[in-house]
Amino acid sequence: MGETRVDLLHLLEDLRDAYPGSTEATILTEIIANSLDSGAATIAMTTDPVAPALTIVDDGAGMRRRELARYHDVAASAKTRGDGIGFAGVGIKIALLICTEVVTETRRGRHHVASSWRLASRNRAPWRWIAPEGRVPARGTAVRLVPETALSPLVDPGFVESVIRRAFQPLFDPALGPILREQYPRGVTIVLNGRALEPQGAEAPEVAPLSIRIGRKRRPAAAGYLMRTTEPLPEALRGVAISTFAKVIRRGWDWLGLAPAGADRVAGLIEVPALAESLTLNKADFIRAGTRGAIYLAYRKAIQEAVADQLGLWGEAGESAERARRRAARPVERDLEAVLADLADEFPLLTPLVEQRAGGQRRLAAGVSIGRSGSAAAALGVCEIAGPVEPTPTTHIDSVADETAPVPPVQPGVASSHVVADARMRRPVRYGLSVGFEARPDDAELGRLVDSTVWVNEAHPAYRRAAASRSEGYHTALAVALALAPLAVDSAKEHAFINAFLSSWGAAIERRKGRSRR
């Protein structure tokens, strides 16, 4: 009789790849999250680059012997979604990929046990009971990670501190203390190499507290603040961060759908404990479908309104993210027709993107399909209409409405990619190049060509810098050029294509400006 075997190495690699950060950062944040879920008030970390080893000791609830035995089952988790931030129970298991040994010691009542765990082969991760080394004096759990190399970031105190401060920013911010007190009544102190990490509150000339209530409840369901500085903030701190149970889940402006006038000088932090049950398994985003998705969308709308009101008081209320993308794409879409028609002779693979008309004149039906990665509109190629759109002969602009709105059925006169003014008009369907926007945080490319759509990566740091300086138009054109460059037959011609594209695009802009002056 045969048996089912599991490729543990492949499984662990898949788990690791589901998290957006580095492997070391994922391991750190997951272990801290497990300690917080156990009710720990003190979490002590010790780095030893000589051994090398990283030891994390907490004074939480600890585990019984049978719980520690189950802890080694890669597919098992005793946690419940919504009761904590470490519900998936897979973080410590990822450590097997980069550590030669994972030692776990735990103490709860009369149970004081320890185990040693390692990945021996693709299919085996043996563990054994060992004698406790006394790292847990009364109650709690200690984890000792032995990385494969002394150069591992896990034994670098600077790396460890920066990851913990960024991932668990609310723990170090006194302004978030009141709303976290219910979850962590004893408070939380994190110690690194014998030194308690000091609190760091918002330091800015202007700080505005935010208190968000859902329904008719008196107690705030979410709390935080916005701050505005006179100088540009570091890119990693810009935008609004949303956290749950003190762990930061998202950061920036994209998730909130706002684009302040001074986006590089405004930041914020909002803690929403109730959103723990709406987290995805990798805890890097929120579920947007079903009951859990409805909870997230309700909180998102409330946060949007609170943040928008404060930005309005500061005079920072800019256009919405969808409107900003639409504004950036309009001039590019307007000029793409002429640009591709100019280049089609020199680069024949562009021909499918250009429509042939009678008399030898080429025409390109360009359309903007602005959507979010993973949305129903992006997946189905159908975009919601946020408001009335007046189509021009060569440009058709669609926009995505708020995620809380249902997707309206496509009606005659409101098409997704090509606007049809009247169902009785016999106009041929035109196939051309479209420009869309999606967030791909782990992709280094500015844009990618999928079928006949160039998807601009709005999560790329270069796009965010362009948005802050209101130069999204040039960035979008460059992203389109880079995405189309592989159509230049061979790599030797790609550079020539990019130069020719940008040159032709600039000429098209000048022609358009000349017509407008006349």
Short mmCIF file of C-alpha atoms in Angstrom, two decimals:
data_model
loop_
_atom_site.label_atom_id
_atom_site.label_comp_id
_atom_site.label_asym_id
_atom_site.label_seq_id
_atom_site.Cartn_x
_atom_site.Cartn_y
_atom_site.Cartn_z
CA MET A 1 0.00 0.00 0.00
CA GLY A 2 1.32 3.46 -0.89
CA GLU A 3 1.54 6.46 1.39
CA THR A 4 1.17 10.20 1.09
CA ARG A 5 4.44 12.01 1.65
CA VAL A 6 4.86 15.71 2.24
CA ASP A 7 7.72 17.74 0.76
CA LEU A 8 8.34 19.75 3.93
CA LEU A 9 11.01 21.94 2.36
CA HIS A 10 8.67 22.97 -0.44
CA LEU A 11 5.83 23.56 2.03
CA LEU A 12 7.96 25.75 4.29
CA GLU A 13 9.25 27.71 1.29
CA ASP A 14 5.66 28.34 0.20
CA LEU A 15 4.80 29.55 3.70
CA ARG A 16 7.82 31.86 3.68
CA ASP A 17 6.95 33.28 0.27
CA ALA A 18 3.45 34.14 1.46
CA TYR A 19 4.92 36.84 3.71
CA PRO A 20 5.95 40.18 2.15
CA GLY A 21 9.08 40.82 4.23
CA SER A 22 12.41 39.05 4.50
CA THR A 23 12.57 35.59 6.08
CA GLU A 24 14.38 36.94 9.16
CA ALA A 25 11.85 39.76 9.63
CA THR A 26 8.98 37.29 9.29
CA ILE A 27 10.46 34.99 11.93
CA LEU A 28 11.00 37.85 14.37
CA THR A 29 7.54 39.35 14.01
CA GLU A 30 5.80 35.98 14.25
CA ILE A 31 7.65 34.96 17.42
CA ILE A 32 6.85 38.33 19.05
CA ALA A 33 3.22 37.97 17.94
CA ASN A 34 3.05 34.51 19.57
CA SER A 35 4.44 35.97 22.80
CA LEU A 36 1.86 38.76 22.77
CA ASP A 37 -0.93 36.22 22.19
CA SER A 38 0.24 34.27 25.24
CA GLY A 39 -0.26 37.34 27.45
CA ALA A 40 3.41 38.21 27.91
CA ALA A 41 4.23 41.49 29.65
CA THR A 42 8.00 41.23 29.12
CA ILE A 43 9.76 39.88 26.03
CA ALA A 44 13.53 39.66 26.35
CA MET A 45 15.75 39.12 23.29
CA THR A 46 19.44 38.30 23.35
CA THR A 47 21.70 38.22 20.29
CA ASP A 48 24.93 36.22 20.32
CA PRO A 49 26.95 36.60 17.09
CA VAL A 50 29.67 34.29 18.42
CA ALA A 51 27.49 31.20 18.95
CA PRO A 52 25.61 32.35 16.73
CA ALA A 53 22.15 32.43 18.30
CA LEU A 54 19.10 34.56 19.00
CA THR A 55 17.16 33.83 22.19
CA ILE A 56 13.66 35.19 22.86
CA VAL A 57 12.14 34.66 26.32
CA ASP A 58 8.65 35.75 27.37
CA ASP A 59 6.64 35.53 30.61
CA GLY A 60 3.40 34.48 28.90
CA ALA A 61 1.15 31.54 29.61
CA GLY A 62 3.60 28.89 28.46
CA MET A 63 2.62 25.46 27.14
CA ARG A 64 1.84 22.06 28.58
CA ARG A 65 3.76 18.99 27.41
CA ARG A 66 1.09 17.89 24.91
CA GLU A 67 0.83 21.45 23.54
CA LEU A 68 4.57 21.57 22.90
CA ALA A 69 4.35 18.21 21.15
CA ARG A 70 1.61 19.51 18.86
CA TYR A 71 3.66 22.68 18.30
CA HIS A 72 5.95 20.62 16.04
CA ASP A 73 3.13 19.68 13.68
CA VAL A 74 3.67 22.01 10.69
CA ALA A 75 -0.03 21.95 9.75
CA ALA A 76 -1.42 22.44 13.26
CA SER A 77 -2.39 25.56 15.17
CA ALA A 78 -4.30 25.76 18.43
CA LYS A 79 -5.16 29.42 17.88
CA THR A 80 -8.45 30.99 16.83
CA ARG A 81 -8.71 33.76 14.26
CA GLY A 82 -9.58 37.07 15.89
CA ASP A 83 -8.27 36.15 19.36
CA GLY A 84 -4.75 37.37 18.62
CA ILE A 85 -2.29 38.44 16.00
CA GLY A 86 -0.36 35.16 15.70
CA PHE A 87 -3.33 32.95 14.86
CA ALA A 88 -1.75 31.17 11.88
CA GLY A 89 0.89 29.45 14.02
CA VAL A 90 3.46 29.07 11.24
CA GLY A 91 6.04 31.77 11.97
CA ILE A 92 8.40 29.72 14.13
CA LYS A 93 8.25 26.86 11.63
CA ILE A 94 9.72 29.07 8.89
CA ALA A 95 12.84 29.33 11.06
CA LEU A 96 13.66 25.74 10.11
CA LEU A 97 14.63 27.04 6.66
CA ILE A 98 17.54 29.15 7.87
CA CYS A 99 18.43 27.63 11.24
CA THR A 100 20.37 24.47 12.04
CA GLU A 101 18.40 24.08 15.28
CA VAL A 102 15.34 25.54 16.97
CA VAL A 103 15.25 24.96 20.74
CA THR A 104 11.98 25.63 22.56
CA GLU A 105 11.66 25.62 26.35
CA THR A 106 8.31 26.23 28.01
CA ARG A 107 6.97 26.23 31.54
CA ARG A 108 3.36 26.16 32.72
CA GLY A 109 2.44 24.97 36.19
CA ARG A 110 4.14 21.63 36.79
CA HIS A 111 4.97 21.25 33.11
CA HIS A 112 8.55 22.31 32.35
CA VAL A 113 9.73 20.76 29.10
CA ALA A 114 11.97 21.53 26.15
CA SER A 115 12.56 20.27 22.62
CA SER A 116 15.12 20.50 19.84
CA TRP A 117 13.90 20.73 16.24
CA ARG A 118 15.63 20.81 12.85
CA LEU A 119 15.03 20.22 9.16
CA ALA A 120 16.99 17.06 8.30
CA SER A 121 15.90 16.62 4.67
CA ARG A 122 13.21 17.64 2.22
CA ASN A 123 10.76 15.24 3.84
CA ARG A 124 11.87 15.07 7.48
CA ALA A 125 11.87 17.59 10.32
CA PRO A 126 12.69 15.48 13.40
CA TRP A 127 12.38 16.82 16.93
CA ARG A 128 13.28 15.34 20.30
CA TRP A 129 12.72 16.05 23.98
CA ILE A 130 15.71 17.56 25.75
CA ALA A 131 16.39 18.67 29.30
CA PRO A 132 15.28 22.28 29.98
CA GLU A 133 18.23 24.68 30.24
CA GLY A 134 16.53 26.97 32.77
CA ARG A 135 15.87 29.96 30.51
CA VAL A 136 12.28 30.24 31.84
CA PRO A 137 12.42 30.85 35.61
CA ALA A 138 8.70 30.84 36.47
CA ARG A 139 6.28 30.76 33.54
CA GLY A 140 6.52 31.42 29.84
CA THR A 141 8.34 30.26 26.73
CA ALA A 142 11.90 30.62 25.44
CA VAL A 143 12.92 30.11 21.81
CA ARG A 144 16.57 29.78 20.83
CA LEU A 145 17.33 30.07 17.12
CA VAL A 146 20.70 28.88 15.81
CA PRO A 147 21.15 30.37 12.32
CA GLU A 148 23.27 28.65 9.71
CA THR A 149 25.75 31.53 9.58
CA ALA A 150 27.13 34.14 11.96
CA LEU A 151 26.33 36.74 9.28
CA SER A 152 22.58 36.20 9.73
CA PRO A 153 20.61 39.38 10.48
CA LEU A 154 19.01 37.51 13.37
CA VAL A 155 22.15 38.11 15.46
CA ASP A 156 22.42 41.78 14.48
CA PRO A 157 20.93 43.93 17.30
CA GLY A 158 20.35 46.86 14.95
CA PHE A 159 18.33 44.73 12.54
CA VAL A 160 16.32 43.13 15.35
CA GLU A 161 15.42 46.50 16.90
CA SER A 162 14.48 48.14 13.60
CA VAL A 163 12.19 45.24 12.64
CA ILE A 164 10.45 45.17 16.02
CA ARG A 165 9.97 48.93 16.17
CA ARG A 166 8.54 49.09 12.66
CA ALA A 167 6.33 45.99 12.90
CA PHE A 168 5.02 46.78 16.40
CA GLN A 169 5.11 50.57 16.37
CA PRO A 170 2.01 50.99 18.61
CA LEU A 171 3.77 49.20 21.49
CA PHE A 172 6.29 52.05 21.66
CA ASP A 173 3.85 54.91 21.14
CA PRO A 174 2.26 56.26 24.37
CA ALA A 175 -0.65 57.70 22.37
CA LEU A 176 -1.88 54.17 21.57
CA GLY A 177 -1.67 52.99 25.19
CA PRO A 178 -5.34 53.50 26.12
CA ILE A 179 -6.78 51.45 23.26
CA LEU A 180 -4.20 48.66 23.73
CA ARG A 181 -4.77 48.42 27.48
CA GLU A 182 -7.74 46.11 27.09
CA GLN A 183 -5.70 43.66 25.04
CA TYR A 184 -2.49 44.00 27.07
CA PRO A 185 -3.59 45.03 30.59
CA ARG A 186 -0.09 44.55 32.05
CA GLY A 187 1.53 46.55 29.29
CA VAL A 188 4.35 45.19 27.16
CA THR A 189 8.08 45.77 27.63
CA ILE A 190 10.56 44.56 25.05
CA VAL A 191 14.16 44.12 26.17
CA LEU A 192 17.08 43.73 23.76
CA ASN A 193 20.42 42.60 25.18
CA GLY A 194 19.48 43.80 28.66
CA ARG A 195 18.18 47.21 27.51
CA ALA A 196 14.48 48.03 27.45
CA LEU A 197 13.50 49.62 24.15
CA GLU A 198 12.36 53.16 24.91
CA PRO A 199 8.99 54.55 23.81
CA GLN A 200 8.94 56.75 20.72
CA GLY A 201 5.89 58.95 20.24
CA ALA A 202 4.97 61.19 17.34
CA GLU A 203 7.42 64.06 16.99
CA ALA A 204 5.99 66.73 14.72
CA PRO A 205 4.87 70.38 14.93
CA GLU A 206 1.26 69.31 14.36
CA VAL A 207 -0.31 66.17 15.79
CA ALA A 208 -4.06 65.56 15.59
CA PRO A 209 -5.61 62.70 17.60
CA LEU A 210 -8.20 60.53 15.87
CA SER A 211 -11.00 58.67 17.61
CA ILE A 212 -13.19 56.47 15.42
CA ARG A 213 -16.55 55.03 16.51
CA ILE A 214 -18.64 52.47 14.68
CA GLY A 215 -22.42 52.60 14.94
CA ARG A 216 -23.79 54.10 18.15
CA LYS A 217 -21.07 52.82 20.45
CA ARG A 218 -19.62 55.35 22.87
CA ARG A 219 -16.23 53.72 23.17
CA PRO A 220 -13.88 54.27 20.24
CA ALA A 221 -13.43 51.18 18.08
CA ALA A 222 -10.21 52.61 16.65
CA ALA A 223 -7.83 55.31 17.77
CA GLY A 224 -4.66 56.96 16.60
CA TYR A 225 -3.38 60.22 15.21
CA LEU A 226 -2.20 62.13 12.16
CA MET A 227 0.93 64.24 12.18
CA ARG A 228 2.28 66.82 9.77
CA THR A 229 5.91 67.87 9.50
CA THR A 230 7.59 70.82 7.81
CA GLU A 231 10.23 68.64 6.12
CA PRO A 232 9.64 65.54 3.98
CA LEU A 233 9.45 62.33 6.00
CA PRO A 234 11.54 59.24 5.23
CA GLU A 235 9.73 57.18 2.62
CA ALA A 236 9.22 54.28 5.04
CA LEU A 237 7.21 56.50 7.42
CA ARG A 238 4.92 58.26 4.95
CA GLY A 239 1.22 57.63 4.90
CA VAL A 240 -1.15 56.16 7.45
CA ALA A 241 -0.28 52.89 9.17
CA ILE A 242 -3.10 50.63 10.34
CA SER A 243 -2.42 48.09 13.08
CA THR A 244 -4.35 45.46 14.99
CA PHE A 245 -3.28 44.14 18.39
CA ALA A 246 -0.25 46.45 18.01
CA LYS A 247 1.05 44.81 14.81
CA VAL A 248 1.25 47.11 11.78
CA ILE A 249 -0.54 45.52 8.82
CA ARG A 250 -0.52 48.18 6.08
CA ARG A 251 1.25 51.50 5.68
CA GLY A 252 0.98 54.26 3.11
CA TRP A 253 -1.82 56.07 1.29
CA ASP A 254 -2.81 53.50 -1.31
CA TRP A 255 -4.78 51.23 1.02
CA LEU A 256 -6.78 54.24 2.24
CA GLY A 257 -7.53 55.59 -1.23
CA LEU A 258 -6.41 59.14 -0.37
CA ALA A 259 -3.74 61.33 -1.92
CA PRO A 260 -3.02 64.42 0.24
CA ALA A 261 -1.45 67.48 -1.33
CA GLY A 262 1.62 67.05 0.89
CA ALA A 263 1.73 63.26 0.99
CA ASP A 264 5.45 63.27 1.81
CA ARG A 265 4.92 65.37 4.96
CA VAL A 266 1.89 63.65 6.50
CA ALA A 267 1.89 60.37 8.42
CA GLY A 268 -0.33 58.63 10.90
CA LEU A 269 -0.96 55.53 12.99
CA ILE A 270 -4.36 53.96 13.74
CA GLU A 271 -4.97 50.91 15.92
CA VAL A 272 -8.09 48.80 15.19
CA PRO A 273 -8.20 45.67 17.40
CA ALA A 274 -11.45 44.40 15.86
CA LEU A 275 -9.79 43.88 12.48
CA ALA A 276 -7.77 40.90 13.76
CA GLU A 277 -10.49 38.57 12.47
CA SER A 278 -10.32 40.17 9.01
CA LEU A 279 -6.62 39.46 8.47
CA THR A 280 -5.30 37.26 5.71
CA LEU A 281 -3.22 34.27 6.78
CA ASN A 282 0.08 36.09 6.20
CA LYS A 283 -1.24 39.07 8.20
CA ALA A 284 -0.02 41.50 5.55
CA ASP A 285 -3.46 42.58 4.34
CA PHE A 286 -7.17 42.30 5.05
CA ILE A 287 -9.81 39.98 3.63
CA ARG A 288 -12.15 41.90 1.33
CA ALA A 289 -14.91 39.34 0.75
CA GLY A 290 -17.66 37.84 2.87
CA THR A 291 -18.48 38.82 6.44
CA ARG A 292 -14.87 39.50 7.41
CA GLY A 293 -14.42 41.64 4.32
CA ALA A 294 -17.51 43.67 5.20
CA ILE A 295 -16.03 44.39 8.64
CA TYR A 296 -12.80 45.65 7.10
CA LEU A 297 -14.58 47.81 4.53
CA ALA A 298 -16.77 49.38 7.23
CA TYR A 299 -13.73 50.36 9.28
CA ARG A 300 -11.86 51.53 6.19
CA LYS A 301 -14.70 53.89 5.28
CA ALA A 302 -14.85 55.28 8.82
CA ILE A 303 -11.08 55.84 8.82
CA GLN A 304 -11.26 57.46 5.39
CA GLU A 305 -13.81 59.97 6.63
CA ALA A 306 -11.86 60.80 9.80
CA VAL A 307 -8.55 61.22 7.97
CA ALA A 308 -10.13 63.22 5.14
CA ASP A 309 -11.76 65.59 7.66
CA GLN A 310 -8.44 66.26 9.38
CA LEU A 311 -6.62 66.72 6.08
CA GLY A 312 -9.29 69.23 5.11
CA LEU A 313 -8.70 71.19 8.33
CA TRP A 314 -5.00 71.27 7.52
CA GLY A 315 -5.62 72.29 3.93
CA GLU A 316 -4.01 69.07 2.74
CA ALA A 317 -7.08 67.50 1.18
CA GLY A 318 -5.90 66.36 -2.22
CA GLU A 319 -7.62 64.37 -4.88
CA SER A 320 -8.61 60.75 -4.37
CA ALA A 321 -6.16 58.04 -5.39
CA GLU A 322 -8.40 56.99 -8.28
CA ARG A 323 -8.71 60.58 -9.50
CA ALA A 324 -4.94 61.07 -9.21
CA ARG A 325 -4.26 57.96 -11.30
CA ARG A 326 -6.85 59.05 -13.85
CA ARG A 327 -5.26 62.49 -14.08
CA ALA A 328 -1.82 60.94 -14.58
CA ALA A 329 -3.02 58.56 -17.27
CA ARG A 330 -5.06 60.99 -19.35
CA PRO A 331 -2.18 62.71 -21.20
CA VAL A 332 -0.35 59.42 -21.75
CA GLU A 333 -3.45 57.77 -23.16
CA ARG A 334 -4.08 60.80 -25.32
CA ASP A 335 -0.64 60.55 -26.94
CA LEU A 336 -0.19 56.75 -27.10
CA GLU A 337 -2.09 56.52 -30.36
CA ALA A 338 0.33 58.76 -32.22
CA VAL A 339 3.41 57.32 -30.51
CA LEU A 340 2.69 53.68 -31.39
CA ALA A 341 1.63 54.58 -34.91
CA ASP A 342 4.99 56.36 -35.39
CA LEU A 343 6.99 53.39 -34.07
CA ALA A 344 5.07 50.51 -35.68
CA ASP A 345 7.12 50.61 -38.90
CA GLU A 346 10.46 50.42 -37.08
CA PHE A 347 9.25 47.90 -34.49
CA PRO A 348 6.81 45.52 -36.25
CA LEU A 349 5.76 43.67 -33.09
CA LEU A 350 3.85 46.79 -32.07
CA THR A 351 1.53 46.34 -35.04
CA PRO A 352 -1.10 44.27 -33.12
CA LEU A 353 -1.55 47.29 -30.83
CA VAL A 354 -2.34 49.57 -33.79
CA GLU A 355 -5.60 49.34 -35.72
CA GLN A 356 -5.37 49.46 -39.51
CA ARG A 357 -7.89 51.73 -41.19
CA ALA A 358 -8.92 52.21 -44.79
CA GLY A 359 -6.49 54.37 -46.70
CA GLY A 360 -3.48 53.11 -44.79
CA GLN A 361 -4.04 55.34 -41.76
CA ARG A 362 -3.33 53.62 -38.46
CA ARG A 363 -5.53 54.22 -35.48
CA LEU A 364 -5.15 53.06 -31.90
CA ALA A 365 -8.11 52.70 -29.62
CA ALA A 366 -6.48 53.49 -26.30
CA GLY A 367 -8.40 52.98 -23.09
CA VAL A 368 -7.57 53.35 -19.45
CA SER A 369 -8.67 50.58 -17.16
CA ILE A 370 -7.70 51.79 -13.72
CA GLY A 371 -8.19 49.17 -11.06
CA ARG A 372 -6.69 47.56 -8.03
CA SER A 373 -4.80 44.32 -7.98
CA GLY A 374 -7.11 41.50 -7.02
CA SER A 375 -10.32 43.47 -7.50
CA ALA A 376 -13.25 42.00 -9.35
CA ALA A 377 -13.01 44.80 -11.90
CA ALA A 378 -9.35 44.06 -12.64
CA ALA A 379 -9.91 40.31 -12.81
CA LEU A 380 -12.92 40.48 -15.09
CA GLY A 381 -11.76 43.42 -17.17
CA VAL A 382 -14.85 45.38 -16.09
CA CYS A 383 -14.32 48.69 -14.32
CA GLU A 384 -16.87 50.48 -12.20
CA ILE A 385 -17.88 54.00 -13.16
CA ALA A 386 -17.36 56.44 -10.30
CA GLY A 387 -19.14 59.28 -12.04
CA PRO A 388 -20.20 60.54 -15.45
CA VAL A 389 -17.40 60.29 -17.98
CA GLU A 390 -17.39 62.17 -21.23
CA PRO A 391 -15.60 60.09 -23.87
CA THR A 392 -13.47 61.75 -26.48
CA PRO A 393 -12.93 60.27 -29.97
CA THR A 394 -9.63 58.66 -28.99
CA THR A 395 -9.66 58.35 -25.19
CA HIS A 396 -11.93 56.30 -22.98
CA ILE A 397 -11.41 56.66 -19.24
CA ASP A 398 -12.91 54.34 -16.64
CA SER A 399 -12.33 54.57 -12.92
CA VAL A 400 -12.85 52.28 -9.98
CA ALA A 401 -15.33 53.37 -7.37
CA ASP A 402 -14.95 52.78 -3.66
CA GLU A 403 -14.53 49.13 -2.74
CA THR A 404 -17.64 49.30 -0.62
CA ALA A 405 -19.81 49.87 -3.68
CA PRO A 406 -21.18 46.89 -5.58
CA VAL A 407 -20.06 46.34 -9.14
CA PRO A 408 -22.80 47.78 -11.35
CA PRO A 409 -23.94 45.80 -14.38
CA VAL A 410 -22.54 46.97 -17.67
CA GLN A 411 -25.24 48.95 -19.44
CA PRO A 412 -25.38 50.22 -23.02
CA GLY A 413 -23.54 53.50 -23.07
CA VAL A 414 -21.32 52.57 -20.08
CA ALA A 415 -18.85 49.97 -21.26
CA SER A 416 -15.77 48.82 -19.45
CA SER A 417 -12.94 49.26 -21.89
CA HIS A 418 -14.65 50.89 -24.84
CA VAL A 419 -17.44 53.42 -24.44
CA VAL A 420 -20.39 52.85 -26.78
CA ALA A 421 -22.58 55.92 -26.99
CA ASP A 422 -25.59 54.15 -28.42
CA ALA A 423 -26.32 50.46 -28.79
CA ARG A 424 -27.81 51.10 -32.24
CA MET A 425 -24.59 52.65 -33.58
CA ARG A 426 -22.64 50.14 -35.64
CA ARG A 427 -19.11 50.90 -34.55
CA PRO A 428 -16.43 48.24 -34.95
CA VAL A 429 -14.83 47.00 -31.74
CA ARG A 430 -11.27 48.31 -31.54
CA TYR A 431 -8.47 46.44 -29.85
CA GLY A 432 -5.66 48.63 -28.60
CA LEU A 433 -3.35 49.25 -25.68
CA SER A 434 -4.80 49.90 -22.22
CA VAL A 435 -3.09 51.31 -19.14
CA GLY A 436 -4.02 50.08 -15.68
CA PHE A 437 -2.68 50.42 -12.15
CA GLU A 438 -2.04 47.69 -9.58
CA ALA A 439 -0.01 47.32 -6.39
CA ARG A 440 2.85 44.79 -6.51
CA PRO A 441 5.06 45.63 -3.49
CA ASP A 442 7.58 42.83 -4.16
CA ASP A 443 7.99 43.55 -7.89
CA ALA A 444 11.00 45.64 -8.93
CA GLU A 445 9.47 46.40 -12.35
CA LEU A 446 7.77 49.73 -12.99
CA GLY A 447 5.16 48.08 -15.22
CA ARG A 448 4.33 44.86 -17.00
CA LEU A 449 2.52 44.02 -20.22
CA VAL A 450 -0.33 41.51 -19.84
CA ASP A 451 -2.13 40.80 -23.10
CA SER A 452 -2.89 44.31 -24.37
CA THR A 453 -2.74 46.11 -21.01
CA VAL A 454 0.28 47.73 -19.39
CA TRP A 455 -0.12 47.47 -15.62
CA VAL A 456 1.79 50.23 -13.83
CA ASN A 457 3.12 49.17 -10.40
CA GLU A 458 1.76 51.85 -8.07
CA ALA A 459 3.50 50.23 -5.06
CA HIS A 460 6.94 50.90 -6.57
CA PRO A 461 8.92 53.58 -4.67
CA ALA A 462 9.52 55.43 -7.94
CA TYR A 463 5.77 55.73 -8.53
CA ARG A 464 5.21 57.06 -5.02
CA ARG A 465 7.95 59.66 -5.52
CA ALA A 466 6.38 60.64 -8.84
CA ALA A 467 2.96 60.94 -7.19
CA ALA A 468 4.39 63.14 -4.44
CA SER A 469 5.95 65.48 -7.02
CA ARG A 470 2.87 65.28 -9.31
CA SER A 471 4.93 63.87 -12.17
CA GLU A 472 2.95 60.64 -12.58
CA GLY A 473 2.46 61.35 -16.28
CA TYR A 474 6.13 61.01 -17.16
CA HIS A 475 6.50 58.01 -14.83
CA THR A 476 3.51 56.31 -16.50
CA ALA A 477 4.98 56.93 -19.95
CA LEU A 478 8.34 55.50 -18.85
CA ALA A 479 6.63 52.45 -17.33
CA VAL A 480 4.76 51.87 -20.61
CA ALA A 481 8.00 52.19 -22.58
CA LEU A 482 9.82 49.68 -20.35
CA ALA A 483 6.90 47.25 -20.49
CA LEU A 484 6.79 47.40 -24.29
CA ALA A 485 10.58 47.23 -24.73
CA PRO A 486 10.68 43.40 -25.04
CA LEU A 487 8.62 43.81 -28.23
CA ALA A 488 11.70 45.37 -29.85
CA VAL A 489 12.68 41.88 -31.18
CA ASP A 490 15.97 41.58 -29.28
CA SER A 491 17.66 43.05 -26.23
CA ALA A 492 20.06 45.10 -28.37
CA LYS A 493 17.12 47.16 -29.64
CA GLU A 494 15.35 47.62 -26.32
CA HIS A 495 17.39 50.69 -25.36
CA ALA A 496 16.80 52.20 -28.80
CA PHE A 497 13.07 51.51 -28.46
CA ILE A 498 12.85 53.25 -25.08
CA ASN A 499 14.64 56.32 -26.43
CA ALA A 500 12.46 56.36 -29.54
CA PHE A 501 9.29 55.93 -27.48
CA LEU A 502 10.09 58.80 -25.08
CA SER A 503 11.23 61.00 -27.98
CA SER A 504 8.03 60.34 -29.91
CA TRP A 505 5.97 60.85 -26.76
CA GLY A 506 7.64 64.23 -26.19
CA ALA A 507 6.94 65.20 -29.81
CA ALA A 508 3.29 64.22 -29.38
CA ILE A 509 3.05 66.44 -26.29
CA GLU A 510 4.50 69.39 -28.22
CA ARG A 511 2.05 68.84 -31.08
CA ARG A 512 -0.84 68.75 -28.64
CA LYS A 513 0.34 71.93 -26.92
CA GLY A 514 0.70 73.61 -30.29
CA ARG A 515 -2.89 72.75 -31.20
CA SER A 516 -4.15 74.02 -27.86
CA ARG A 517 -2.34 77.36 -28.32
CA ARG A 518 -3.99 77.80 -31.71
#
